[in-house]
Coordinates of C-alpha atoms and ligand atoms in Angstrom, one line a residue:
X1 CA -29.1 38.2 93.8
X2 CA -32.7 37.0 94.1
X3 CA -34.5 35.4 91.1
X4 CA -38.7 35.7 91.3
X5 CA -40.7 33.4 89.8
X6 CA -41.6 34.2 86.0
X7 CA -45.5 34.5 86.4
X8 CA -47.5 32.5 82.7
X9 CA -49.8 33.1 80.6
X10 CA -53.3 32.5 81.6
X11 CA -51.7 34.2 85.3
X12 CA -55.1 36.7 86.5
X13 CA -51.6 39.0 87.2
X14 CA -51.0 39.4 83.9
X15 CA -54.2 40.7 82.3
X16 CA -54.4 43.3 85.3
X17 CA -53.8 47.2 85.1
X18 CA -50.2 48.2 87.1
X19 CA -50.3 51.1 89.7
X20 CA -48.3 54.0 89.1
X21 CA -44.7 53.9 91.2
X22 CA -45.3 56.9 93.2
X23 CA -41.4 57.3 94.7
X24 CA -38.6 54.8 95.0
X25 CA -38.8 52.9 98.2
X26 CA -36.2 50.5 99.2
X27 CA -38.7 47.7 98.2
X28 CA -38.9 49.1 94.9
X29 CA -35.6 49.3 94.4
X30 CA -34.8 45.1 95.5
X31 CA -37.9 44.4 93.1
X32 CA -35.7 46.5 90.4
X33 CA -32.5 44.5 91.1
X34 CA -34.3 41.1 91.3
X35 CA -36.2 41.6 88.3
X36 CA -32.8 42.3 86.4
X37 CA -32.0 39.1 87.7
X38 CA -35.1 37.4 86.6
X39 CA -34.5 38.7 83.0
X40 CA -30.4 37.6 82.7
X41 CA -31.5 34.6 84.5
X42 CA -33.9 33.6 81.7
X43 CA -32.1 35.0 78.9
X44 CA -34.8 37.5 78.3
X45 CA -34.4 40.9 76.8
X46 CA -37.1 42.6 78.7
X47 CA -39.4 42.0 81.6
X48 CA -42.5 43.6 83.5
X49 CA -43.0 44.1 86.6
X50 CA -46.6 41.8 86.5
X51 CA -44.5 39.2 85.1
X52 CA -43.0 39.0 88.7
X53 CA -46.6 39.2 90.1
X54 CA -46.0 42.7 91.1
X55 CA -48.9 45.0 89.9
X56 CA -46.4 48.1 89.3
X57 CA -45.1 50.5 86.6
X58 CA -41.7 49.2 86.1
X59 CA -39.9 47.5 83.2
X60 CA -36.3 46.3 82.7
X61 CA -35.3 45.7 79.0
X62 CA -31.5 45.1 77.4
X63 CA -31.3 44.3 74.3
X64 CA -27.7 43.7 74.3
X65 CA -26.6 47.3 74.9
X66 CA -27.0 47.8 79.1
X67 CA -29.6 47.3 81.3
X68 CA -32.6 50.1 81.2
X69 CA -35.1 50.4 83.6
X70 CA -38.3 52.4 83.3
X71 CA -40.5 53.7 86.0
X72 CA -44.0 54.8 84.9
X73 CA -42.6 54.4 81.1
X74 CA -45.2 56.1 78.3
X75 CA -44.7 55.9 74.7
X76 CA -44.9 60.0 73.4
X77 CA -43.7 59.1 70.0
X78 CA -43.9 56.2 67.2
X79 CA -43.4 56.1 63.5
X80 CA -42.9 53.5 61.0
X81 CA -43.7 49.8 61.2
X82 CA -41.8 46.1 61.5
X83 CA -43.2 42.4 61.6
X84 CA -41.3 39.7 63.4
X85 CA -41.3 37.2 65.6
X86 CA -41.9 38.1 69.1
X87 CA -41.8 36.3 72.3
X88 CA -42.4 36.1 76.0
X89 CA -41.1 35.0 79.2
X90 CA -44.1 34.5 80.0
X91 CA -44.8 32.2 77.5
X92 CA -42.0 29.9 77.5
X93 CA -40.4 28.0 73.8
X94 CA -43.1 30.2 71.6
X95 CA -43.1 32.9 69.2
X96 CA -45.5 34.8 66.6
X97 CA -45.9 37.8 64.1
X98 CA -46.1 40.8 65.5
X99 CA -46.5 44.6 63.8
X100 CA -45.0 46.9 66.0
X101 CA -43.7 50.7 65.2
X102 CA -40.2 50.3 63.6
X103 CA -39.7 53.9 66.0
X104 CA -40.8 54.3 69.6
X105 CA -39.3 57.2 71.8
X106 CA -40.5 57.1 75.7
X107 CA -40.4 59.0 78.8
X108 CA -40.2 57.5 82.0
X109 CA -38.3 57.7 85.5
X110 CA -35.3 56.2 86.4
X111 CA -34.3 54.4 89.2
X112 CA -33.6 57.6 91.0
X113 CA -36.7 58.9 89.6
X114 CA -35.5 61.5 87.6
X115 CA -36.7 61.6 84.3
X116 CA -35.4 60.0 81.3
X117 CA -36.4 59.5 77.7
X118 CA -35.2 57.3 75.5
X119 CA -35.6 56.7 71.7
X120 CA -35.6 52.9 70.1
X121 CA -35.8 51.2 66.7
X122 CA -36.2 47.9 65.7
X123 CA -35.7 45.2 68.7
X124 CA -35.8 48.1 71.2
X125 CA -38.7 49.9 69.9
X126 CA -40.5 46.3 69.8
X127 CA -39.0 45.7 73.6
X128 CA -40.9 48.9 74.6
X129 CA -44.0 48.5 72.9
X130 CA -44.2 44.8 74.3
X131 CA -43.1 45.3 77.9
X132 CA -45.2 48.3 78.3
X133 CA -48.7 46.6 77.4
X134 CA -47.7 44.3 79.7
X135 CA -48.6 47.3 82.5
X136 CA -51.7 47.8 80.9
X137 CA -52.7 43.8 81.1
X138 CA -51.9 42.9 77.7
X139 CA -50.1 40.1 76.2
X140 CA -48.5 39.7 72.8
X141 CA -50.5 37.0 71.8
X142 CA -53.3 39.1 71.3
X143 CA -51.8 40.7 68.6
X144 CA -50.1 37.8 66.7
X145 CA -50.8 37.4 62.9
X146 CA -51.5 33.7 62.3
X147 CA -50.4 30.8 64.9
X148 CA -47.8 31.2 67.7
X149 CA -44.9 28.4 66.2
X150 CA -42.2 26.8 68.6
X151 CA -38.7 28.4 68.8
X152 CA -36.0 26.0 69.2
X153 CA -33.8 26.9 72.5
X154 CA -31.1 28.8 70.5
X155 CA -33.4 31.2 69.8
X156 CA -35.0 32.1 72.9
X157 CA -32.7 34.9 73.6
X158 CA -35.0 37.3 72.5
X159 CA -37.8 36.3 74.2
X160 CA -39.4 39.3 76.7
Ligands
ZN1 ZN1 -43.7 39.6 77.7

């Protein structure tokens, strides 16, 4: 077990475009088991690859139901709409209102890179949305309605 260092806001890595994962080396695959780390470690329910200061398409979310990992993960489908609170590793004790799709289905690779697909509502489909504009450079903050608010430690568990 090897935990990396969660990577904070204002970080150049984390406004930055991830590379594509071209095929599963054996450093990809310790980055994949240490970022799985990283996330239980810090209670989180989903981290990105950039968060880790690695500039590469992979995500590992749980939201209480296993451990998925995406490689190369793009959203094909979305319907509906929620607003909650969201948070971020990467942005330690806060939170804010975010409007994601309530409905989110997404292809990706595995960690064998075969390929997957997975459908998600509610906290997952929010997990997706959130982890995957972190590959693309973006943060949620940018899209919080109003002020970003303190969360009281019992609640960070479902920060991502
Ligand atoms: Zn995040």
């Amino acid at each position: 077990m090897a935990l990396r260092t969660i990577r904070l806001e204002g970080d150049p890595v984390l406004s930055k475009v991830s590379r594509p994962v071209e095929e599963m080396t054996q450093r990809n695959r310790e980055l994949i088991m240490d970022m799985l780390d990283t996330m239980y470690d810090a209670m989180g329910v989903g981290l990105a690859a950039p968060q880790v200061g690695i500039l590469r398409r992979i995500v590992t979310i749980d939201v209480g139901d296993g451990p998925i990992v995406l490689i190369n993960p793009v959203i094909v489908e979305q319907s509906g709409e929620q607003t909650g609170d969201e948070g971020c590793l990467s942005v330690p004790g806060m939170a804010g209102q975010v409007t994601r799709p309530n409905y989110v289905k997404v292809k990706a690779q595995d960690i064998n890179m075969n390929e997957v697909e997975y459908e998600g509502e509610g906290l997952l489909a929010r997990a997706f949305c959130h982890e995957i504009d972190h590959l693309d450079g973006h943060m949620y903050t940018e899209l919080v309605e109003g002020e970003l608010h303190h969360v009281s430690y019992d609640d960070e568990e479902e920060e991502e």
